[in-house]
Amino acid sequence: MTAARHRTEAELERQVLLALGRYPGILLARNEVGQGYTGDLLFALQKALRPFGRPAMEAAVAATQRHRIVYGLGVGSPDLVGAVEGRAFGLELKTEVGVVSDVQSRWHSAASRRGLHVEVVRRVEDALAAVDRCRAGGRR
């Protein structure tokens, strides 16, 4: 007998986005978090400076390290963010066996203390209930 396959976080995300997208009045977006460069800046600099030797290339790489682009709401922030009837919410998506990290827990707690409704969601039904609680202005 084979073990039951757990749904991935990406599958859960697709299902939650589809389910919540059917309800009017909900604004929902993925919260991509990370850092990088605009386009192929690093590659283009390395290629352009190759004829000038290694010191020029290393100087360019060092300069780009100071000019990274950071996007999203920050490390630990929820996977999905949205609003319903004037209230903002965040949904942290986790598989059945997924664990909320310490940095996620701290971010969620800080946001909750400031009025953002944040919940961990493991099933589509959890997401629907979380949005209903947010809509009602209540907490769990």
mmCIF file of N, CA and C in Angstrom, residues 3 10 52 62 68 72 79 83 92 107 111 137 139:
data_model
loop_
_atom_site.group_PDB
_atom_site.id
_atom_site.type_symbol
_atom_site.label_atom_id
_atom_site.label_comp_id
_atom_site.label_asym_id
_atom_site.label_seq_id
_atom_site.Cartn_x
_atom_site.Cartn_y
_atom_site.Cartn_z
ATOM 1 N N ALA A 3 1.647 5.375 0.593
ATOM 2 C CA ALA A 3 1.216 6.443 1.497
ATOM 3 C C ALA A 3 0.418 7.483 0.714
ATOM 4 N N ALA A 10 1.700 24.884 -3.285
ATOM 5 C CA ALA A 10 1.322 25.501 -4.564
ATOM 6 C C ALA A 10 -0.081 25.061 -4.987
ATOM 7 N N PHE A 52 37.527 44.483 -19.697
ATOM 8 C CA PHE A 52 38.319 45.351 -18.823
ATOM 9 C C PHE A 52 38.960 44.582 -17.670
ATOM 10 N N ALA A 62 30.157 44.124 -6.867
ATOM 11 C CA ALA A 62 30.070 44.730 -5.528
ATOM 12 C C ALA A 62 29.077 45.890 -5.520
ATOM 13 N N ARG A 68 20.268 46.227 -4.565
ATOM 14 C CA ARG A 68 19.276 45.171 -4.747
ATOM 15 C C ARG A 68 17.872 45.753 -4.610
ATOM 16 N N GLY A 72 7.777 42.690 -1.968
ATOM 17 C CA GLY A 72 6.878 41.965 -1.077
ATOM 18 C C GLY A 72 6.789 42.656 0.274
ATOM 19 N N ASP A 79 1.412 34.451 2.675
ATOM 20 C CA ASP A 79 1.504 34.115 1.257
ATOM 21 C C ASP A 79 0.488 34.884 0.408
ATOM 22 N N ALA A 83 -8.241 42.097 0.858
ATOM 23 C CA ALA A 83 -9.150 42.993 1.572
ATOM 24 C C ALA A 83 -10.572 42.575 1.256
ATOM 25 N N GLU A 92 -1.666 32.745 5.551
ATOM 26 C CA GLU A 92 -0.428 31.956 5.490
ATOM 27 C C GLU A 92 -0.813 30.540 5.097
ATOM 28 N N TRP A 107 6.106 37.781 12.549
ATOM 29 C CA TRP A 107 5.501 38.736 11.619
ATOM 30 C C TRP A 107 3.987 38.747 11.798
ATOM 31 N N ALA A 111 1.733 41.927 13.021
ATOM 32 C CA ALA A 111 0.680 42.446 12.149
ATOM 33 C C ALA A 111 -0.682 42.384 12.844
ATOM 34 N N GLY A 137 -15.226 41.321 11.084
ATOM 35 C CA GLY A 137 -14.444 42.187 11.959
ATOM 36 C C GLY A 137 -13.976 41.502 13.222
ATOM 37 N N ARG A 139 -12.180 38.202 15.492
ATOM 38 C CA ARG A 139 -10.978 37.362 15.568
ATOM 39 C C ARG A 139 -11.427 35.956 15.905
#
